[in-house]
PDB file of C-alpha atoms in Angstrom:
ATOM      1  CA  MET A   1      -5.508  -7.966   4.589  1.00  0.00           C
ATOM      2  CA  MET A   2      -3.173  -8.993   1.842  1.00  0.00           C
ATOM      3  CA  GLN A   3      -1.228  -6.571  -0.306  1.00  0.00           C
ATOM      4  CA  ALA A   4       1.351  -7.283  -2.973  1.00  0.00           C
ATOM      5  CA  PHE A   5       4.035  -5.332  -4.759  1.00  0.00           C
ATOM      6  CA  GLN A   6       5.768  -6.449  -7.924  1.00  0.00           C
ATOM      7  CA  ARG A   7       9.493  -5.943  -8.385  1.00  0.00           C
ATOM      8  CA  GLN A   8      11.361  -6.668 -11.595  1.00  0.00           C
ATOM      9  CA  ASP A   9      15.069  -6.685 -12.328  1.00  0.00           C
ATOM     10  CA  SER A  10      17.331  -8.058 -15.038  1.00  0.00           C
ATOM     11  CA  SER A  11      17.236 -11.624 -13.692  1.00  0.00           C
ATOM     12  CA  HIS A  12      13.719 -12.235 -12.392  1.00  0.00           C
ATOM     13  CA  ALA A  13      10.314 -10.883 -11.371  1.00  0.00           C
ATOM     14  CA  SER A  14       9.251 -11.022  -7.745  1.00  0.00           C
ATOM     15  CA  LEU A  15       5.998 -10.524  -5.910  1.00  0.00           C
ATOM     16  CA  ILE A  16       6.071  -9.353  -2.290  1.00  0.00           C
ATOM     17  CA  VAL A  17       2.813 -10.214  -0.549  1.00  0.00           C
ATOM     18  CA  GLU A  18       1.724  -8.923   2.837  1.00  0.00           C
ATOM     19  CA  HIS A  19      -0.681 -11.200   4.749  1.00  0.00           C
ATOM     20  CA  THR A  20      -2.463 -10.179   7.935  1.00  0.00           C
ATOM     21  CA  VAL A  21      -3.091 -13.438   9.790  1.00  0.00           C
ATOM     22  CA  PRO A  22      -5.115 -13.490  13.043  1.00  0.00           C
ATOM     23  CA  LYS A  23      -3.437 -14.780  16.198  1.00  0.00           C
ATOM     24  CA  GLY A  24      -3.569 -18.536  16.582  1.00  0.00           C
ATOM     25  CA  LYS A  25      -3.601 -19.211  12.838  1.00  0.00           C
ATOM     26  CA  GLY A  26       0.122 -18.880  12.171  1.00  0.00           C
ATOM     27  CA  LEU A  27       0.774 -22.640  11.931  1.00  0.00           C
ATOM     28  CA  SER A  28      -2.189 -23.145   9.603  1.00  0.00           C
ATOM     29  CA  PHE A  29      -0.917 -20.284   7.490  1.00  0.00           C
ATOM     30  CA  ARG A  30       2.503 -21.957   7.195  1.00  0.00           C
ATOM     31  CA  PHE A  31       0.838 -25.128   5.897  1.00  0.00           C
ATOM     32  CA  TRP A  32      -1.217 -23.065   3.456  1.00  0.00           C
ATOM     33  CA  HIS A  33       1.901 -21.262   2.224  1.00  0.00           C
ATOM     34  CA  ALA A  34       3.689 -24.594   1.736  1.00  0.00           C
ATOM     35  CA  ASN A  35       0.821 -25.705  -0.504  1.00  0.00           C
ATOM     36  CA  LEU A  36       1.083 -22.408  -2.379  1.00  0.00           C
ATOM     37  CA  THR A  37       4.785 -23.032  -2.967  1.00  0.00           C
ATOM     38  CA  ARG A  38       4.172 -26.584  -4.218  1.00  0.00           C
ATOM     39  CA  SER A  39       1.586 -25.224  -6.628  1.00  0.00           C
ATOM     40  CA  ALA A  40       3.893 -22.480  -7.924  1.00  0.00           C
ATOM     41  CA  LYS A  41       6.706 -25.009  -8.496  1.00  0.00           C
ATOM     42  CA  LYS A  42       4.619 -26.652 -11.218  1.00  0.00           C
ATOM     43  CA  TYR A  43       4.677 -23.524 -13.370  1.00  0.00           C
ATOM     44  CA  PRO A  44       7.381 -22.465 -15.857  1.00  0.00           C
ATOM     45  CA  GLY A  45       9.970 -20.031 -14.596  1.00  0.00           C
ATOM     46  CA  PHE A  46       9.445 -20.645 -10.871  1.00  0.00           C
ATOM     47  CA  ILE A  47      12.565 -19.868  -8.821  1.00  0.00           C
ATOM     48  CA  ARG A  48      11.610 -19.945  -5.143  1.00  0.00           C
ATOM     49  CA  THR A  49       9.412 -18.510  -2.399  1.00  0.00           C
ATOM     50  CA  ASP A  50      10.503 -16.843   0.841  1.00  0.00           C
ATOM     51  CA  LEU A  51       8.344 -16.482   3.940  1.00  0.00           C
ATOM     52  CA  CYS A  52       9.029 -13.882   6.632  1.00  0.00           C
ATOM     53  CA  PRO A  53       7.033 -14.255   9.884  1.00  0.00           C
ATOM     54  CA  PRO A  54       5.796 -11.199  11.790  1.00  0.00           C
ATOM     55  CA  VAL A  55       8.039  -9.388  14.241  1.00  0.00           C
ATOM     56  CA  LYS A  56       7.288 -10.906  17.630  1.00  0.00           C
ATOM     57  CA  GLY A  57       5.012  -8.726  19.705  1.00  0.00           C
ATOM     58  CA  ARG A  58       4.681  -6.099  16.980  1.00  0.00           C
ATOM     59  CA  ASP A  59       1.995  -7.034  14.441  1.00  0.00           C
ATOM     60  CA  LEU A  60       0.281  -9.897  12.610  1.00  0.00           C
ATOM     61  CA  LYS A  61       1.814  -9.313   9.188  1.00  0.00           C
ATOM     62  CA  TRP A  62       3.529 -12.108   7.292  1.00  0.00           C
ATOM     63  CA  TYR A  63       5.496 -11.393   4.119  1.00  0.00           C
ATOM     64  CA  SER A  64       5.700 -13.901   1.293  1.00  0.00           C
ATOM     65  CA  ILE A  65       8.041 -13.321  -1.654  1.00  0.00           C
ATOM     66  CA  ILE A  66       7.427 -15.328  -4.832  1.00  0.00           C
ATOM     67  CA  HIS A  67      10.171 -15.319  -7.471  1.00  0.00           C
ATOM     68  CA  PHE A  68       9.767 -16.169 -11.173  1.00  0.00           C
ATOM     69  CA  ASP A  69      12.222 -15.663 -14.006  1.00  0.00           C
ATOM     70  CA  THR A  70       9.996 -13.312 -16.044  1.00  0.00           C
ATOM     71  CA  PRO A  71       6.887 -11.144 -15.504  1.00  0.00           C
ATOM     72  CA  GLU A  72       5.084 -13.302 -18.082  1.00  0.00           C
ATOM     73  CA  HIS A  73       5.648 -16.503 -16.107  1.00  0.00           C
ATOM     74  CA  LEU A  74       4.724 -14.777 -12.859  1.00  0.00           C
ATOM     75  CA  ASN A  75       1.510 -13.525 -14.412  1.00  0.00           C
ATOM     76  CA  GLN A  76       0.722 -16.994 -15.787  1.00  0.00           C
ATOM     77  CA  TRP A  77       0.805 -18.401 -12.273  1.00  0.00           C
ATOM     78  CA  LEU A  78      -1.107 -15.445 -10.800  1.00  0.00           C
ATOM     79  CA  LYS A  79      -3.983 -16.064 -13.209  1.00  0.00           C
ATOM     80  CA  SER A  80      -3.972 -19.847 -12.809  1.00  0.00           C
ATOM     81  CA  ASP A  81      -6.901 -21.885 -11.513  1.00  0.00           C
ATOM     82  CA  ASP A  82      -4.531 -23.602  -9.056  1.00  0.00           C
ATOM     83  CA  ARG A  83      -3.703 -20.320  -7.367  1.00  0.00           C
ATOM     84  CA  GLU A  84      -7.349 -19.246  -7.331  1.00  0.00           C
ATOM     85  CA  THR A  85      -8.319 -22.515  -5.634  1.00  0.00           C
ATOM     86  CA  LEU A  86      -5.652 -22.020  -2.972  1.00  0.00           C
ATOM     87  CA  ILE A  87      -6.714 -18.416  -2.371  1.00  0.00           C
ATOM     88  CA  GLN A  88     -10.303 -19.532  -1.864  1.00  0.00           C
ATOM     89  CA  ALA A  89      -9.150 -22.295   0.488  1.00  0.00           C
ATOM     90  CA  GLY A  90      -7.162 -19.776   2.524  1.00  0.00           C
ATOM     91  CA  GLN A  91      -9.999 -17.295   3.021  1.00  0.00           C
ATOM     92  CA  ASP A  92     -10.484 -18.486   6.604  1.00  0.00           C
ATOM     93  CA  LEU A  93      -6.889 -17.479   7.322  1.00  0.00           C
ATOM     94  CA  PHE A  94      -7.235 -13.911   6.024  1.00  0.00           C
ATOM     95  CA  GLU A  95      -9.420 -11.309   7.667  1.00  0.00           C
ATOM     96  CA  SER A  96      -9.678  -9.766   4.200  1.00  0.00           C
ATOM     97  CA  TYR A  97      -7.874 -10.166   0.903  1.00  0.00           C
ATOM     98  CA  GLN A  98      -6.643  -7.497  -1.474  1.00  0.00           C
ATOM     99  CA  PHE A  99      -4.065  -7.926  -4.211  1.00  0.00           C
ATOM    100  CA  LYS A 100      -2.041  -5.078  -5.676  1.00  0.00           C
ATOM    101  CA  SER A 101       1.206  -4.928  -7.597  1.00  0.00           C
ATOM    102  CA  PHE A 102       3.333  -1.930  -8.485  1.00  0.00           C
ATOM    103  CA  ASN A 103       6.355  -1.148 -10.624  1.00  0.00           C
ATOM    104  CA  THR A 104       6.357   2.568 -11.546  1.00  0.00           C
ATOM    105  CA  GLY A 105       4.051   3.550  -8.681  1.00  0.00           C
ATOM    106  CA  LEU A 106       1.241   4.573 -11.020  1.00  0.00           C
ATOM    107  CA  GLU A 107      -0.256   1.118 -11.594  1.00  0.00           C
ATOM    108  CA  GLY A 108      -3.010   1.743  -9.094  1.00  0.00           C
ATOM    109  CA  TRP A 109      -4.553   4.069 -11.690  1.00  0.00           C
ATOM    110  CA  PHE A 110      -4.271   1.402 -14.392  1.00  0.00           C
ATOM    111  CA  SER A 111      -5.173  -1.770 -12.493  1.00  0.00           C
ATOM    112  CA  THR A 112      -7.940  -4.182 -13.379  1.00  0.00           C
ATOM    113  CA  LYS A 113     -10.283  -5.715 -10.828  1.00  0.00           C
ATOM    114  CA  THR A 114     -11.326  -9.338 -10.649  1.00  0.00           C
ATOM    115  CA  GLY A 115     -13.571 -10.087  -7.683  1.00  0.00           C
ATOM    116  CA  THR A 116     -11.676  -8.829  -4.653  1.00  0.00           C
ATOM    117  CA  GLU A 117      -8.316  -8.778  -6.457  1.00  0.00           C
ATOM    118  CA  HIS A 118      -6.766  -5.682  -7.942  1.00  0.00           C
ATOM    119  CA  ILE A 119      -4.173  -6.800 -10.490  1.00  0.00           C
ATOM    120  CA  GLY A 120      -1.839  -3.940 -11.223  1.00  0.00           C
ATOM    121  CA  PHE A 121       0.538  -5.109 -13.912  1.00  0.00           C
ATOM    122  CA  GLY A 122       0.195  -1.782 -15.675  1.00  0.00           C
ATOM    123  CA  PRO A 123       1.049  -0.656 -19.196  1.00  0.00           C
ATOM    124  CA  PRO A 124       4.572   0.506 -20.154  1.00  0.00           C
ATOM    125  CA  ALA A 125       5.818   3.525 -18.225  1.00  0.00           C
ATOM    126  CA  TRP A 126       5.661   5.852 -21.258  1.00  0.00           C
ATOM    127  CA  LYS A 127       1.975   5.042 -21.769  1.00  0.00           C
ATOM    128  CA  GLN A 128       1.252   5.585 -18.081  1.00  0.00           C
ATOM    129  CA  ASN A 129       3.011   8.947 -18.239  1.00  0.00           C
ATOM    130  CA  LEU A 130       1.134  10.092 -21.358  1.00  0.00           C
ATOM    131  CA  ALA A 131      -2.224   8.931 -19.987  1.00  0.00           C
ATOM    132  CA  VAL A 132      -1.628  10.766 -16.694  1.00  0.00           C
ATOM    133  CA  VAL A 133      -0.734  13.980 -18.551  1.00  0.00           C
ATOM    134  CA  PHE A 134      -3.910  13.531 -20.644  1.00  0.00           C
ATOM    135  CA  GLY A 135      -5.957  13.399 -17.448  1.00  0.00           C
ATOM    136  CA  LEU A 136      -3.933  15.853 -15.368  1.00  0.00           C
ATOM    137  CA  TYR A 137      -3.541  18.776 -17.776  1.00  0.00           C
ATOM    138  CA  PRO A 138      -7.223  19.745 -18.174  1.00  0.00           C
ATOM    139  CA  VAL A 139      -7.870  19.229 -14.461  1.00  0.00           C
ATOM    140  CA  VAL A 140      -5.039  21.566 -13.446  1.00  0.00           C
ATOM    141  CA  MET A 141      -6.050  24.183 -16.015  1.00  0.00           C
ATOM    142  CA  LEU A 142      -9.741  24.131 -15.075  1.00  0.00           C
ATOM    143  CA  GLN A 143      -8.948  24.169 -11.377  1.00  0.00           C
ATOM    144  CA  SER A 144      -6.619  27.145 -11.801  1.00  0.00           C
ATOM    145  CA  MET A 145      -9.146  29.083 -13.905  1.00  0.00           C
ATOM    146  CA  VAL A 146     -12.046  28.429 -11.530  1.00  0.00           C
ATOM    147  CA  PHE A 147     -10.060  29.248  -8.404  1.00  0.00           C
ATOM    148  CA  THR A 148      -8.738  32.460  -9.971  1.00  0.00           C
ATOM    149  CA  ALA A 149     -12.176  33.573 -11.181  1.00  0.00           C
ATOM    150  CA  LEU A 150     -13.796  32.927  -7.800  1.00  0.00           C
ATOM    151  CA  GLY A 151     -10.892  34.240  -5.740  1.00  0.00           C
ATOM    152  CA  ILE A 152     -10.538  30.931  -3.924  1.00  0.00           C
ATOM    153  CA  MET A 153      -7.443  30.866  -1.691  1.00  0.00           C
ATOM    154  CA  HIS A 154      -6.589  34.397  -2.820  1.00  0.00           C
ATOM    155  CA  GLY A 155      -4.073  35.870  -0.412  1.00  0.00           C
ATOM    156  CA  TRP A 156      -3.176  32.505   1.088  1.00  0.00           C
ATOM    157  CA  SER A 157       0.420  31.513   1.698  1.00  0.00           C
ATOM    158  CA  PRO A 158       1.746  29.980  -1.579  1.00  0.00           C
ATOM    159  CA  SER A 159       2.951  26.862   0.228  1.00  0.00           C
ATOM    160  CA  ILE A 160      -0.460  26.225   1.837  1.00  0.00           C
ATOM    161  CA  ALA A 161      -2.344  27.044  -1.370  1.00  0.00           C
ATOM    162  CA  MET A 162      -0.133  24.635  -3.337  1.00  0.00           C
ATOM    163  CA  LEU A 163      -0.686  21.882  -0.763  1.00  0.00           C
ATOM    164  CA  ILE A 164      -4.479  22.260  -0.889  1.00  0.00           C
ATOM    165  CA  ASN A 165      -4.426  22.458  -4.692  1.00  0.00           C
ATOM    166  CA  ASN A 166      -2.398  19.259  -4.919  1.00  0.00           C
ATOM    167  CA  LEU A 167      -4.729  17.435  -2.532  1.00  0.00           C
ATOM    168  CA  ILE A 168      -7.752  18.471  -4.585  1.00  0.00           C
ATOM    169  CA  THR A 169      -6.091  17.600  -7.907  1.00  0.00           C
ATOM    170  CA  SER A 170      -4.870  14.175  -6.801  1.00  0.00           C
ATOM    171  CA  SER A 171      -8.294  13.332  -5.360  1.00  0.00           C
ATOM    172  CA  ILE A 172     -10.055  14.293  -8.596  1.00  0.00           C
ATOM    173  CA  LEU A 173      -7.559  12.232 -10.599  1.00  0.00           C
ATOM    174  CA  THR A 174      -7.774   9.153  -8.396  1.00  0.00           C
ATOM    175  CA  TRP A 175     -11.535   8.870  -8.037  1.00  0.00           C
ATOM    176  CA  ILE A 176     -12.940  10.570 -11.133  1.00  0.00           C
ATOM    177  CA  VAL A 177     -10.570  11.305 -14.004  1.00  0.00           C
ATOM    178  CA  MET A 178      -8.177   8.333 -14.160  1.00  0.00           C
ATOM    179  CA  PRO A 179     -10.896   5.643 -13.942  1.00  0.00           C
ATOM    180  CA  PHE A 180     -12.546   7.390 -16.933  1.00  0.00           C
ATOM    181  CA  VAL A 181      -9.237   7.713 -18.815  1.00  0.00           C
ATOM    182  CA  THR A 182      -8.336   4.042 -18.311  1.00  0.00           C
ATOM    183  CA  ARG A 183     -11.727   2.966 -19.646  1.00  0.00           C
ATOM    184  CA  LEU A 184     -11.516   5.378 -22.579  1.00  0.00           C
ATOM    185  CA  LEU A 185      -7.994   4.260 -23.519  1.00  0.00           C
ATOM    186  CA  GLY A 186      -8.431   0.605 -22.589  1.00  0.00           C
ATOM    187  CA  PHE A 187      -7.628  -0.497 -26.150  1.00  0.00           C
ATOM    188  CA  TRP A 188      -4.251   1.247 -25.879  1.00  0.00           C
ATOM    189  CA  LEU A 189      -3.277   0.701 -22.241  1.00  0.00           C
ATOM    190  CA  VAL A 190      -2.209  -2.903 -22.737  1.00  0.00           C
ATOM    191  CA  PRO A 191      -0.244  -4.366 -19.779  1.00  0.00           C
ATOM    192  CA  ALA A 192       3.512  -4.328 -20.308  1.00  0.00           C
ATOM    193  CA  TYR A 193       3.798  -8.124 -20.207  1.00  0.00           C
ATOM    194  CA  GLN A 194       1.462  -8.506 -23.206  1.00  0.00           C
ATOM    195  CA  GLN A 195       2.513  -7.866 -26.790  1.00  0.00           C
ATOM    196  CA  SER A 196       0.653  -4.789 -27.982  1.00  0.00           C
ATOM    197  CA  ASP A 197      -0.702  -4.061 -31.457  1.00  0.00           C
ATOM    198  CA  GLN A 198       1.589  -1.510 -33.136  1.00  0.00           C
ATOM    199  CA  GLN A 199      -1.300   0.045 -35.056  1.00  0.00           C
ATOM    200  CA  LYS A 200      -3.243   0.540 -31.824  1.00  0.00           C
ATOM    201  CA  ASP A 201      -0.121   1.946 -30.156  1.00  0.00           C
ATOM    202  CA  VAL A 202       0.254   4.533 -32.915  1.00  0.00           C
ATOM    203  CA  LEU A 203      -3.485   5.273 -32.996  1.00  0.00           C
ATOM    204  CA  GLY A 204      -3.697   5.783 -29.232  1.00  0.00           C
ATOM    205  CA  THR A 205      -0.600   7.993 -29.169  1.00  0.00           C
ATOM    206  CA  VAL A 206      -1.893  10.141 -32.037  1.00  0.00           C
ATOM    207  CA  ILE A 207      -5.338  10.485 -30.429  1.00  0.00           C
ATOM    208  CA  ILE A 208      -3.888  11.604 -27.094  1.00  0.00           C
ATOM    209  CA  SER A 209      -1.422  14.006 -28.746  1.00  0.00           C
ATOM    210  CA  LEU A 210      -4.126  15.620 -30.887  1.00  0.00           C
ATOM    211  CA  ALA A 211      -6.483  15.798 -27.910  1.00  0.00           C
ATOM    212  CA  LEU A 212      -3.855  17.559 -25.787  1.00  0.00           C
ATOM    213  CA  ILE A 213      -3.158  20.044 -28.590  1.00  0.00           C
ATOM    214  CA  ALA A 214      -6.897  20.710 -28.976  1.00  0.00           C
ATOM    215  CA  ILE A 215      -7.348  21.169 -25.221  1.00  0.00           C
ATOM    216  CA  ALA A 216      -4.379  23.562 -25.091  1.00  0.00           C
ATOM    217  CA  ALA A 217      -5.814  25.563 -28.008  1.00  0.00           C
ATOM    218  CA  LEU A 218      -9.192  25.719 -26.272  1.00  0.00           C
ATOM    219  CA  PHE A 219      -7.687  27.023 -23.048  1.00  0.00           C
ATOM    220  CA  MET A 220      -5.700  29.631 -25.005  1.00  0.00           C
ATOM    221  CA  THR A 221      -8.930  31.050 -26.419  1.00  0.00           C
ATOM    222  CA  VAL A 222     -10.467  31.553 -22.978  1.00  0.00           C
ATOM    223  CA  GLU A 223      -7.433  32.888 -21.136  1.00  0.00           C
TER     224      GLU A 223
END
């Protein structure tokens, strides 16, 4: 399995990639990673790559860190045909392959999928926050109203009831609500590394704000 996490700071953007390499394929993986580095060097903004082998006797996980000067340059290489060719060539070295990147921690709800890759360079943090509130608010309100009306968890310890409620809410968000929200607001949830259309930014923000006000008004009428 291969997982990746994006980190950005004031000087560069880095991608930390976790590879699970079967025993006996470590040397081949080193050669493959060297080819990956040579490929990345051809792209603007490349700084360096670091490779950390697995802890001896512990696991089969290798960590590769790829550094570029900006998220835009990193993304350019990530979407390149050269990288795709190398990934395909390295399939025999990986038991499975999954790509994810995170910055705020919410990108998993806003990631796009290409084949077996999940590319999670999400929209700006303020858009992520507003979109999550747009999805979360009606779920929490409906869940509270239904549970109260049916007496579900009535008399339970508050700490246990809150834990169960949070598990239910987060599950509904992850598998039902947020996939719908990201599709609905796809025109507005532009990845942070891309220049967004100001008119669409305003339109999306107004739509969400009005929708939240309307939902709040609706809940007030049925309380």
